[in-house]
Coordinates of C-alpha atoms in Angstrom, one line a residue:
Chain A
X182 CA 34.8 239.5 -125.8
X183 CA 37.6 237.3 -126.7
X184 CA 41.0 238.6 -125.5
X185 CA 42.1 241.0 -128.1
X186 CA 45.6 239.6 -128.3
X187 CA 44.0 236.3 -129.1
X188 CA 42.0 237.7 -131.9
X189 CA 42.8 235.4 -134.8
X190 CA 41.2 234.0 -137.8
X191 CA 39.2 231.5 -135.9
X192 CA 37.4 234.1 -133.9
X193 CA 36.5 236.0 -137.0
X194 CA 35.4 232.9 -138.7
X195 CA 33.1 231.9 -135.8
X196 CA 31.6 235.4 -135.6
X197 CA 30.8 235.6 -139.3
X198 CA 29.4 232.1 -139.3
X199 CA 27.1 233.0 -136.4
X200 CA 25.9 236.3 -137.8
X201 CA 25.5 235.1 -141.4
X202 CA 23.8 231.8 -140.4
X203 CA 20.6 233.1 -142.0
X204 CA 22.1 233.3 -145.5
X205 CA 20.5 230.6 -147.6
X206 CA 20.4 230.0 -151.3
X207 CA 16.8 229.9 -152.6
X208 CA 15.4 228.1 -155.5
X209 CA 13.8 231.4 -156.7
X210 CA 17.3 232.9 -156.9
X211 CA 18.5 230.0 -159.0
X212 CA 15.5 230.3 -161.3
X213 CA 16.1 234.0 -161.7
X214 CA 19.7 233.3 -162.8
X215 CA 18.7 230.7 -165.3
X216 CA 15.9 232.9 -166.7
X217 CA 18.4 235.8 -167.0
X218 CA 20.9 233.8 -169.0
X219 CA 18.3 232.2 -171.2
X220 CA 16.9 235.7 -171.9
X221 CA 20.4 237.1 -172.6
X222 CA 21.3 234.6 -175.3
X223 CA 21.7 236.3 -178.7
X224 CA 21.5 239.7 -177.1
X225 CA 24.5 242.0 -177.1
X226 CA 26.3 241.9 -173.8
X227 CA 26.7 245.7 -174.1
X228 CA 24.1 248.3 -173.5
X229 CA 25.0 251.4 -175.3
X230 CA 22.6 254.1 -174.1
X231 CA 21.0 256.3 -176.6
X232 CA 22.5 259.4 -175.2
X233 CA 26.0 258.0 -175.2
X234 CA 25.5 256.4 -178.6
X235 CA 24.6 259.9 -179.9
X236 CA 27.5 261.4 -178.2
X237 CA 29.7 258.7 -179.7
X238 CA 28.4 259.2 -183.1
X239 CA 28.8 262.9 -183.0
X240 CA 32.3 262.5 -181.8
X241 CA 33.1 260.1 -184.6
X242 CA 31.6 262.5 -187.1
X243 CA 33.5 265.4 -185.8
X244 CA 36.6 263.2 -185.8
X245 CA 36.1 262.3 -189.4
X246 CA 35.6 265.9 -190.3
X247 CA 38.7 267.0 -188.5
X248 CA 41.0 264.0 -188.1
X249 CA 43.8 266.1 -186.9
X250 CA 41.8 267.9 -184.3
X251 CA 43.2 267.4 -180.8
X252 CA 41.3 265.3 -178.4
X253 CA 40.3 266.1 -174.9
X254 CA 39.9 263.5 -172.2
X255 CA 36.3 262.9 -172.9
X256 CA 36.8 262.5 -176.6
X257 CA 39.7 260.1 -175.9
X258 CA 37.4 258.0 -173.8
X259 CA 34.5 258.2 -176.3
X260 CA 36.5 257.8 -179.4
X261 CA 39.3 255.4 -178.4
X262 CA 38.6 253.7 -175.1
X263 CA 34.9 252.9 -175.5
X264 CA 35.2 251.5 -179.0
X265 CA 38.1 249.4 -177.9
X266 CA 36.2 248.1 -175.0
X267 CA 33.2 247.3 -177.2
X268 CA 35.5 245.6 -179.7
X269 CA 36.8 243.4 -176.8
X270 CA 33.3 242.5 -175.9
X271 CA 33.0 238.9 -175.4
X272 CA 32.3 236.5 -172.6
X273 CA 35.1 237.7 -170.5
X274 CA 34.3 238.8 -167.0
X275 CA 36.0 241.9 -165.5
X276 CA 37.1 242.9 -169.0
X277 CA 40.5 244.4 -169.4
X278 CA 42.3 246.3 -172.1
X279 CA 45.2 244.3 -173.4
X280 CA 48.5 246.0 -172.9
X281 CA 48.6 246.8 -176.6
X282 CA 45.2 248.5 -176.2
X283 CA 46.3 250.3 -173.1
X284 CA 49.5 251.4 -174.9
X285 CA 47.3 252.8 -177.7
X286 CA 45.1 254.7 -175.4
X287 CA 48.1 256.2 -173.5
X288 CA 49.8 257.0 -176.8
X289 CA 46.8 258.9 -178.1
X290 CA 46.4 260.6 -174.8
X291 CA 50.0 261.8 -174.8
X292 CA 49.8 262.9 -178.4
X293 CA 46.8 265.1 -177.5
X294 CA 48.1 266.4 -174.3
X295 CA 45.6 264.5 -172.2
X296 CA 46.9 263.9 -168.7
X297 CA 47.9 260.3 -168.1
X298 CA 48.1 259.4 -164.5
X299 CA 51.1 257.6 -163.1
X300 CA 49.0 254.7 -162.1
X301 CA 48.2 254.0 -165.7
X302 CA 51.8 254.3 -166.8
X303 CA 52.7 251.7 -164.1
X304 CA 50.0 249.3 -165.4
X305 CA 51.4 249.8 -168.9
X306 CA 54.9 249.1 -167.7
X307 CA 53.7 246.0 -165.8
X308 CA 52.6 244.7 -169.2
X309 CA 49.4 243.0 -168.1
X310 CA 46.8 245.4 -169.4
X311 CA 44.2 247.0 -167.1
X312 CA 40.6 246.9 -166.2
X313 CA 38.5 248.9 -168.7
X314 CA 36.5 250.8 -166.2
X315 CA 39.6 251.5 -164.1
X316 CA 41.4 252.9 -167.1
X317 CA 38.6 255.3 -167.8
X318 CA 38.3 256.2 -164.2
X319 CA 42.0 257.0 -164.0
X320 CA 41.8 259.2 -167.0
X321 CA 38.7 260.9 -165.6
X322 CA 40.2 261.4 -162.2
X323 CA 43.3 263.0 -163.8
X324 CA 41.0 265.6 -165.4
X325 CA 38.1 266.0 -163.0
X326 CA 39.8 265.4 -159.7
X327 CA 40.6 262.4 -157.5
X328 CA 37.3 262.2 -155.7
X329 CA 34.4 261.2 -158.0
X330 CA 31.8 262.3 -155.5
X331 CA 33.1 265.8 -155.7
X332 CA 32.9 266.0 -159.5
X333 CA 30.2 268.1 -160.9
X334 CA 26.9 266.4 -161.5
X335 CA 27.4 266.6 -165.2
X336 CA 30.9 265.0 -164.9
X337 CA 29.4 262.2 -162.8
X338 CA 26.7 261.7 -165.3
X339 CA 29.2 261.5 -168.2
X340 CA 31.3 259.0 -166.4
X341 CA 28.4 256.8 -165.6
X342 CA 27.4 256.9 -169.3
X343 CA 30.8 255.7 -170.2
X344 CA 30.6 253.0 -167.6
X345 CA 27.3 251.8 -169.1
X346 CA 28.7 252.0 -172.6
X347 CA 31.5 249.6 -171.8
X348 CA 29.2 247.3 -170.0
X349 CA 30.6 247.9 -166.6
X350 CA 27.3 249.2 -165.3
X351 CA 23.8 248.3 -166.4
X352 CA 22.1 251.6 -165.9
X353 CA 23.1 255.2 -165.2
X354 CA 21.3 256.3 -162.1
X355 CA 23.0 259.7 -162.1
X356 CA 21.0 262.7 -163.1
X357 CA 21.8 266.2 -164.3
X358 CA 19.1 268.6 -163.0
X359 CA 16.7 269.5 -165.8
X360 CA 13.1 270.7 -166.1
X361 CA 11.2 270.3 -162.9
X362 CA 14.4 269.9 -160.9
X363 CA 16.0 272.2 -158.5
X364 CA 19.3 273.6 -159.8
X365 CA 22.4 272.4 -158.0
X366 CA 22.8 275.7 -156.3
X367 CA 19.2 275.7 -155.1
X368 CA 19.5 272.3 -153.7
X369 CA 22.8 273.1 -152.0
X370 CA 21.4 276.2 -150.5
X371 CA 18.4 274.3 -149.1
X372 CA 20.8 271.7 -147.7
X373 CA 23.0 274.3 -146.0
X374 CA 20.0 276.2 -144.6
X375 CA 18.5 273.0 -143.2
X376 CA 21.8 272.0 -141.5
X377 CA 22.1 275.5 -140.1
X378 CA 18.7 275.4 -138.6
X379 CA 18.9 271.9 -137.3
X380 CA 22.4 272.1 -135.8
X381 CA 22.6 275.9 -135.1
X382 CA 25.6 276.5 -137.3
X383 CA 26.4 279.3 -139.6
X384 CA 25.3 278.2 -143.1
X385 CA 28.0 280.3 -144.7
X386 CA 30.6 278.2 -142.9
X387 CA 29.4 275.2 -144.8
X388 CA 30.3 276.9 -148.0
X389 CA 33.9 277.6 -146.8
X390 CA 36.0 275.4 -149.0
X391 CA 38.9 275.5 -146.6
X392 CA 36.7 273.9 -144.0
X393 CA 34.5 271.6 -146.0
X394 CA 34.6 269.4 -149.0
X395 CA 31.2 268.7 -150.4
X396 CA 30.5 265.3 -151.9
X397 CA 27.3 265.5 -153.9
X398 CA 25.1 263.5 -156.2
X399 CA 21.7 263.6 -157.8
X400 CA 20.4 260.2 -158.6
X401 CA 17.3 258.4 -159.7
X402 CA 17.8 254.9 -158.3
X403 CA 14.3 253.9 -158.9
X404 CA 12.0 255.5 -161.5
X405 CA 10.8 258.8 -160.0
X406 CA 12.8 258.5 -156.9
X407 CA 15.2 261.4 -157.2
X408 CA 17.6 262.0 -154.4
X409 CA 19.9 264.9 -153.7
X410 CA 22.8 263.8 -151.4
X411 CA 25.3 266.1 -149.8
X412 CA 28.0 265.1 -147.5
X413 CA 29.9 268.0 -145.8
X414 CA 33.2 266.4 -145.0
X415 CA 35.3 268.4 -142.6
X416 CA 38.8 269.4 -143.8
X417 CA 39.8 270.8 -140.4
X418 CA 39.4 269.3 -137.0
X419 CA 37.2 272.1 -135.7
X420 CA 34.5 271.5 -138.3
X421 CA 31.6 269.2 -137.8
X422 CA 30.4 266.7 -140.3
X423 CA 27.0 266.6 -141.9
X424 CA 25.0 264.4 -144.3
X425 CA 21.8 265.4 -145.7
X426 CA 19.4 264.1 -148.4
X427 CA 16.6 265.9 -150.2
X428 CA 13.9 264.7 -152.4
X429 CA 13.3 266.2 -155.9
X430 CA 11.3 269.1 -154.4
X431 CA 13.9 269.9 -151.9
X432 CA 12.3 268.3 -148.8
X433 CA 14.7 267.0 -146.3
X434 CA 14.5 263.2 -146.1
X435 CA 17.5 262.5 -144.0
X436 CA 19.8 264.6 -142.0
X437 CA 22.6 263.8 -139.6
X438 CA 25.4 265.6 -138.0
X439 CA 28.5 264.8 -135.9
X440 CA 28.6 267.5 -133.3
X441 CA 32.2 266.8 -132.8
X442 CA 33.2 270.4 -132.2
X443 CA 31.7 269.9 -128.8
X444 CA 33.7 266.8 -128.1
X445 CA 37.5 266.9 -128.0
X446 CA 38.9 264.8 -130.8
X447 CA 40.3 261.5 -129.6
X448 CA 43.1 259.5 -131.0
X449 CA 40.8 257.3 -133.0
X450 CA 39.1 260.2 -134.6
X451 CA 42.5 261.9 -135.4
X452 CA 43.8 258.7 -137.1
X453 CA 40.5 258.2 -138.9
X454 CA 40.5 261.8 -140.1
X455 CA 44.1 261.7 -141.4
X456 CA 43.5 258.4 -143.1
X457 CA 40.4 259.8 -144.7
X458 CA 42.1 263.0 -145.8
X459 CA 45.5 261.6 -146.8
X460 CA 45.1 257.9 -147.4
X461 CA 47.0 255.1 -145.8
X462 CA 49.7 256.1 -143.3
X463 CA 52.2 254.1 -145.3
X464 CA 52.0 256.8 -147.9
X465 CA 52.2 259.9 -145.8
X466 CA 55.1 262.3 -146.2
X467 CA 57.4 263.3 -143.4
X468 CA 55.7 266.7 -142.9
X469 CA 52.4 265.1 -142.4
X470 CA 53.8 262.8 -139.7
X471 CA 55.1 265.8 -137.8
X472 CA 51.6 267.4 -138.0
X473 CA 49.8 264.2 -137.1
X474 CA 51.9 263.3 -134.1
X475 CA 51.4 266.8 -132.7
X476 CA 47.6 266.3 -132.9
X477 CA 47.9 262.9 -131.3
X478 CA 49.9 264.4 -128.4
X479 CA 47.1 266.8 -127.8
X480 CA 44.4 264.2 -127.8
X481 CA 42.6 264.0 -124.4
X482 CA 42.4 260.2 -124.5
X483 CA 46.1 259.5 -125.3
X484 CA 46.8 257.9 -122.0
X485 CA 44.3 255.2 -122.6
X486 CA 45.0 254.6 -126.3
X487 CA 48.1 252.4 -126.3
X488 CA 48.1 252.2 -130.1
X489 CA 48.6 256.0 -130.3
X490 CA 51.4 256.3 -127.8
X491 CA 54.0 255.2 -130.3
X492 CA 53.1 258.1 -132.5
X493 CA 53.1 260.5 -129.6
X494 CA 56.5 259.4 -128.4
X495 CA 58.1 259.5 -131.8
X496 CA 59.8 262.8 -132.6
X497 CA 59.1 262.9 -136.3
X498 CA 61.1 265.2 -138.5
X499 CA 60.2 266.9 -141.8
X500 CA 62.8 265.8 -144.3
X501 CA 63.0 269.3 -145.7
X502 CA 64.6 270.3 -142.4
X503 CA 67.4 267.8 -142.6
X504 CA 70.9 269.3 -142.8
X505 CA 72.6 269.3 -146.1
X506 CA 74.3 266.1 -146.9
X507 CA 71.8 264.0 -145.0
X508 CA 70.2 261.0 -146.7
X509 CA 67.0 261.7 -148.6
X510 CA 64.1 259.4 -148.4
X511 CA 65.1 257.8 -151.7
X512 CA 68.7 257.3 -150.5
X513 CA 67.5 255.7 -147.2
X514 CA 65.1 253.4 -149.1
X515 CA 67.9 252.3 -151.4
X516 CA 70.1 251.5 -148.3
X517 CA 67.3 249.6 -146.7
X518 CA 66.6 247.6 -149.8
X519 CA 70.2 246.6 -150.2
X520 CA 70.6 245.8 -146.5
X521 CA 67.6 243.5 -146.5
X522 CA 67.7 242.2 -150.1
X523 CA 64.2 243.6 -150.2
X524 CA 61.9 243.5 -153.2
X525 CA 60.0 246.7 -152.5
X526 CA 59.6 249.5 -150.0
X527 CA 56.4 249.6 -148.0
X528 CA 56.8 252.8 -146.0
X529 CA 59.3 255.1 -144.4
X530 CA 59.3 257.6 -141.6
X531 CA 62.0 260.0 -140.3
X532 CA 62.5 260.7 -136.7
X533 CA 65.0 262.3 -134.3
X534 CA 67.3 260.1 -132.4
X535 CA 70.7 260.1 -130.8
X536 CA 73.3 260.7 -132.2
X537 CA 71.6 261.3 -135.6
X538 CA 68.1 261.3 -137.1
X539 CA 66.9 258.0 -138.3
X540 CA 65.0 256.8 -141.4
X541 CA 63.0 253.8 -140.5
X542 CA 62.2 252.0 -143.7
X543 CA 60.0 248.9 -144.0
X544 CA 60.8 246.7 -146.9
X545 CA 59.2 243.5 -148.2
X546 CA 61.5 240.5 -148.7
X547 CA 60.9 237.2 -150.3
X548 CA 59.8 234.7 -147.7
X549 CA 62.0 231.7 -147.0
X550 CA 59.3 229.2 -147.9
X551 CA 58.5 231.0 -151.2
X552 CA 54.9 231.2 -150.1
X553 CA 54.5 234.4 -148.0
X554 CA 56.7 237.4 -148.0
X555 CA 58.0 239.0 -144.9
X556 CA 58.5 242.6 -143.9
X557 CA 61.6 244.0 -142.3
X558 CA 62.0 247.3 -140.5
X559 CA 65.4 248.8 -141.1
X560 CA 66.7 251.8 -139.2
X561 CA 69.1 253.8 -141.3
X562 CA 71.2 256.6 -139.8
X563 CA 70.1 259.7 -141.8
X564 CA 73.5 261.3 -141.5
X565 CA 75.9 258.4 -142.1
X566 CA 73.8 255.9 -144.0
X567 CA 74.7 253.2 -141.5
X568 CA 72.1 250.5 -140.8
X569 CA 71.4 250.7 -137.1
X570 CA 68.9 247.9 -136.7
X571 CA 66.9 245.4 -138.7
X572 CA 63.8 243.8 -137.3
X573 CA 61.6 241.2 -138.9
X574 CA 57.9 241.9 -138.5
X575 CA 56.1 239.0 -136.9
X576 CA 52.4 238.3 -137.6
X577 CA 51.3 239.7 -134.3
X578 CA 53.0 243.1 -134.8
X579 CA 50.6 245.8 -135.4
X580 CA 50.9 248.1 -138.4
X581 CA 51.7 251.0 -136.2
X582 CA 54.9 249.3 -135.2
X583 CA 56.3 250.0 -138.7
X584 CA 55.8 253.7 -138.3
X585 CA 57.1 254.6 -134.9
X586 CA 60.5 255.0 -133.3
X587 CA 62.0 251.6 -132.5
X588 CA 63.0 252.8 -129.0
X589 CA 59.6 254.1 -128.2
X590 CA 58.0 250.9 -129.5
X591 CA 60.2 248.9 -127.1
X592 CA 59.4 251.1 -124.2
X593 CA 55.7 250.7 -124.8
X594 CA 56.0 247.0 -125.2
X595 CA 57.7 246.9 -121.8
X596 CA 55.0 249.1 -120.2
X597 CA 52.1 247.1 -121.6
X598 CA 53.1 243.5 -121.4
X599 CA 49.4 242.6 -121.8
X600 CA 49.8 243.6 -125.4
X601 CA 52.6 241.3 -126.5
X602 CA 52.6 242.8 -130.0
X603 CA 53.4 246.2 -128.4
X604 CA 51.5 248.9 -129.9
X605 CA 48.0 247.8 -129.2
Chain B
X79 CA 30.9 224.9 -175.5
X80 CA 27.3 225.2 -176.7
X81 CA 24.5 226.9 -174.8
X82 CA 23.2 223.6 -173.3
X83 CA 26.6 222.7 -172.0
X84 CA 27.1 226.2 -170.7
X85 CA 23.8 226.1 -168.9
X86 CA 24.5 222.7 -167.4
X87 CA 27.8 224.0 -166.1
X88 CA 26.1 227.0 -164.7
X89 CA 23.6 224.8 -162.8
X90 CA 26.5 222.9 -161.3
X91 CA 28.2 226.1 -160.2
X92 CA 25.0 227.3 -158.7
X93 CA 24.5 224.1 -156.8
X94 CA 28.1 224.2 -155.4
X95 CA 28.7 227.8 -154.8
X96 CA 25.5 229.8 -154.6
X97 CA 25.6 230.0 -150.9
X98 CA 29.2 231.0 -150.8
X99 CA 28.7 233.7 -153.3
X100 CA 25.6 234.9 -151.4
X101 CA 27.5 235.0 -148.1
X102 CA 30.3 237.0 -149.6
X103 CA 27.9 239.5 -151.2
X104 CA 25.9 239.8 -147.9
X105 CA 29.0 240.5 -145.9
X106 CA 30.4 242.9 -148.5
X107 CA 27.2 244.8 -149.2
X108 CA 25.7 244.4 -145.8
X109 CA 22.3 244.2 -147.3
X110 CA 20.4 241.0 -148.1
X111 CA 18.5 242.4 -151.0
X112 CA 21.5 243.9 -152.7
X113 CA 23.4 240.7 -152.0
X114 CA 20.8 238.7 -153.9
X115 CA 21.0 241.0 -156.9
X116 CA 24.8 240.8 -156.7
X117 CA 24.8 237.0 -156.5
X118 CA 22.5 236.8 -159.5
X119 CA 24.7 239.2 -161.4
X120 CA 27.7 237.1 -160.5
X121 CA 26.3 233.9 -161.9
X122 CA 25.1 235.7 -165.1
X123 CA 28.5 237.1 -165.6
X124 CA 30.0 233.7 -164.9
X125 CA 27.8 232.2 -167.5
X126 CA 29.0 234.7 -170.0
X127 CA 32.6 234.0 -169.1
X128 CA 32.5 230.2 -169.0
X129 CA 34.0 229.7 -172.4
X130 CA 37.0 231.7 -171.4
X131 CA 37.5 230.0 -168.1
X132 CA 40.6 227.9 -168.4
X133 CA 40.9 226.8 -164.9
X134 CA 43.9 229.0 -164.2
X135 CA 42.4 229.5 -160.7
X136 CA 40.0 227.2 -158.9
X137 CA 36.4 227.7 -159.9
X138 CA 35.4 228.9 -156.5
X139 CA 38.2 231.5 -156.6
X140 CA 37.1 232.5 -160.0
X141 CA 33.5 232.9 -159.0
X142 CA 34.4 234.8 -155.9
X143 CA 36.6 237.1 -158.0
X144 CA 33.5 237.9 -160.1
X145 CA 31.4 238.4 -157.0
X146 CA 34.0 240.8 -155.5
X147 CA 33.9 242.9 -158.7
X148 CA 30.1 242.8 -158.9
X149 CA 29.9 244.1 -155.3
X150 CA 32.5 246.7 -156.0
X151 CA 30.4 247.8 -159.0
X152 CA 27.3 248.0 -156.9
X153 CA 29.1 249.9 -154.1
X154 CA 30.7 252.2 -156.6
X155 CA 27.3 252.9 -158.1
X156 CA 26.5 254.8 -155.0
X157 CA 29.5 257.0 -155.6
X158 CA 29.7 258.2 -152.1
X159 CA 30.5 256.4 -148.9
X160 CA 27.2 257.2 -147.3
X161 CA 26.0 253.6 -147.0
X162 CA 29.3 252.6 -145.3
X163 CA 28.6 255.1 -142.6
X164 CA 25.6 253.2 -141.2
X165 CA 27.0 249.8 -140.8
X166 CA 24.5 247.4 -139.1
X167 CA 23.4 243.8 -139.1
X168 CA 19.8 244.7 -139.5
X169 CA 19.8 244.4 -143.2
X170 CA 21.3 240.9 -143.2
X171 CA 19.1 237.8 -143.3
X172 CA 17.7 236.8 -139.9
X173 CA 20.2 234.4 -138.3
X174 CA 19.1 230.9 -137.5
X175 CA 19.7 231.7 -133.8
X176 CA 20.5 234.9 -132.0
X177 CA 24.2 235.5 -132.5
X178 CA 26.4 235.9 -129.4
X179 CA 26.9 239.5 -128.6
X180 CA 30.7 239.3 -129.0
X181 CA 30.1 237.7 -132.5
X182 CA 27.9 240.6 -133.4
X183 CA 30.5 243.1 -132.2
X184 CA 33.3 241.4 -134.2
X185 CA 31.2 241.0 -137.3
X186 CA 30.3 244.7 -137.2
X187 CA 33.9 245.5 -136.8
X188 CA 34.8 243.4 -139.8
X189 CA 32.1 245.1 -141.8
X190 CA 33.5 248.5 -140.9
X191 CA 36.9 247.6 -142.2
X192 CA 38.1 249.5 -145.2
X193 CA 37.0 247.8 -148.4
X194 CA 40.3 246.3 -149.3
X195 CA 40.9 244.8 -145.9
X196 CA 37.4 243.6 -145.6
X197 CA 37.6 241.8 -148.9
X198 CA 40.7 240.0 -147.8
X199 CA 39.3 239.1 -144.4
X200 CA 36.1 237.8 -145.9
X201 CA 37.8 235.7 -148.5
X202 CA 40.3 234.4 -146.0
X203 CA 38.2 233.6 -143.0
X204 CA 34.6 233.3 -144.3
X205 CA 35.4 231.7 -147.6
X206 CA 38.5 229.8 -146.5
X207 CA 40.7 230.8 -149.5
X208 CA 44.4 230.6 -149.2
X209 CA 46.5 233.7 -149.5
X210 CA 47.6 232.8 -153.0
X211 CA 44.0 232.3 -154.0
X212 CA 42.9 235.6 -152.5
X213 CA 45.7 237.2 -154.5
X214 CA 44.3 235.7 -157.7
X215 CA 40.8 236.8 -156.8
X216 CA 41.8 240.3 -156.0
X217 CA 44.4 240.7 -158.6
X218 CA 47.1 241.6 -156.2
X219 CA 50.3 240.0 -154.9
X220 CA 50.3 237.5 -152.1
X221 CA 52.4 239.8 -150.0
X222 CA 49.8 242.6 -150.5
X223 CA 47.2 240.1 -149.3
X224 CA 49.2 239.3 -146.2
X225 CA 49.7 243.0 -145.5
X226 CA 45.9 243.7 -145.8
X227 CA 45.2 240.8 -143.4
X228 CA 47.7 242.1 -141.0
X229 CA 46.3 245.6 -141.2
X230 CA 42.8 244.3 -140.7
X231 CA 43.8 242.4 -137.6
X232 CA 45.4 245.5 -136.2
X233 CA 42.4 247.6 -137.0
X234 CA 40.0 245.1 -135.5
X235 CA 42.1 244.8 -132.3
X236 CA 42.1 248.6 -132.1
X237 CA 38.4 248.9 -132.5
X238 CA 37.5 246.1 -130.2
X239 CA 39.8 247.4 -127.6
X240 CA 37.2 250.0 -126.8
X241 CA 38.2 252.9 -129.1
X242 CA 35.5 255.1 -130.5
X243 CA 33.9 253.3 -133.4
X244 CA 33.8 256.0 -136.0
X245 CA 31.9 253.9 -138.5
X246 CA 33.7 254.9 -141.6
X247 CA 34.8 252.3 -144.1

């Protein structure tokens, strides 16, 4: 293996070239493309499914009968967003709503009390419109929840219909159980029992919503090939992780489990778990950093995981515990932006230090050459607002470096000179 | 632009970029058959879009942008991250010669990167796009591209250093 501190683009390029050397364009592929475009001429670029067309027609009829009736999210999508998307239909790839269209959708949503996610408002403010499917997804997530895989099967099916209606997808492979199918509850029960038997766990524990989030789907990817899929994703460290698939009759076709409860969680797992549960560390709040660092300190492999030692040696603080008069996160970010003439804040963490706690804020600044921006890490005294240090991030600095105590980072760099970038 | 002109243009695009598109789709979807479907879909969509293509970005960037979105669509179609959990090179086309073991390890690590980082890495290092072109293709700022590349490097280093490969993307 190439030395890791020498891992640069060329190594990646070489590796991909080697492993993808078998990729070859074939005449048959080219013929298929040409046949497809010849066949598509004159045909509508949109495929409005019968079911969705009926739903749309019913919605429009209902709307005509009661024009003042309030819309829910689904009606908003069916009555406003999809027709606008269809109206836009043309040759454009990756079709977007114009900002005017987006403004219209948002306005109707707000008039009707439909939740408009902040992300959409930001797109609107940016003034460049937004992808059609992402707009609908954002509205759906605001109502159904942030994880589409955890929506009900009916919600998943509805969204897929909308995606087909706007031309984003060609077919809807989602299914809602009907005649001849197991019910969702039956399928789930079979899945839990199979996992319990195979891995010797308590089936009831799998239904504990404080321990597991269940991602589910029922699909018919090929005609007649129905698949139930369940992923029991642990919400707590102590829980194992299971994936199982059933056929239409409930026979287990695939089952796997991570018997991690028998293996102490290492630093990699902990980081992966937190990233999966809470998203990118750049967005974590201060309380989460306190919790995460504690878990890292308890990891059995901490000593060998250089990347994690910065987290372990940083005494993170929860901002709600700061004394009165101390700088809030927003205050500290404003100080850092001013100090570095930054254009935006990337992340911020709060940790204990002498003589006062410190907010370490990373901001993006316009690069000198106008080509690439640079990042600067600013230490701001959480008590006085004084800027204590300012460090430019160099290309070989790991992302961890932005999120750990500066002093700890320097110690680790001194202890591990083999890793010139410091934290692994 | 009439149909004949459009088709002639499509044939040119296929001749120039079919392999690039296919490589990107293969590396993104990690499955040769899915990649073929995605590449076809990319060119069909490009054909539809040709009258609107005004050269604001390079044509390769434009095509790869379409391919990225087609691949996202296909991956999103699965709804869940199940496929990501079984990253392997087995479903890729048979290489011309057996790859070096370290190249396999690194390619697997690239394929295990989170989607956003993986897209940036593939466009940068496999397709040779500049940061600004990647920003156009992905619809994000150049600084966001730089950040994704940095994060990807860090993650790759971490994984290759011998940490437990958790296999989640």
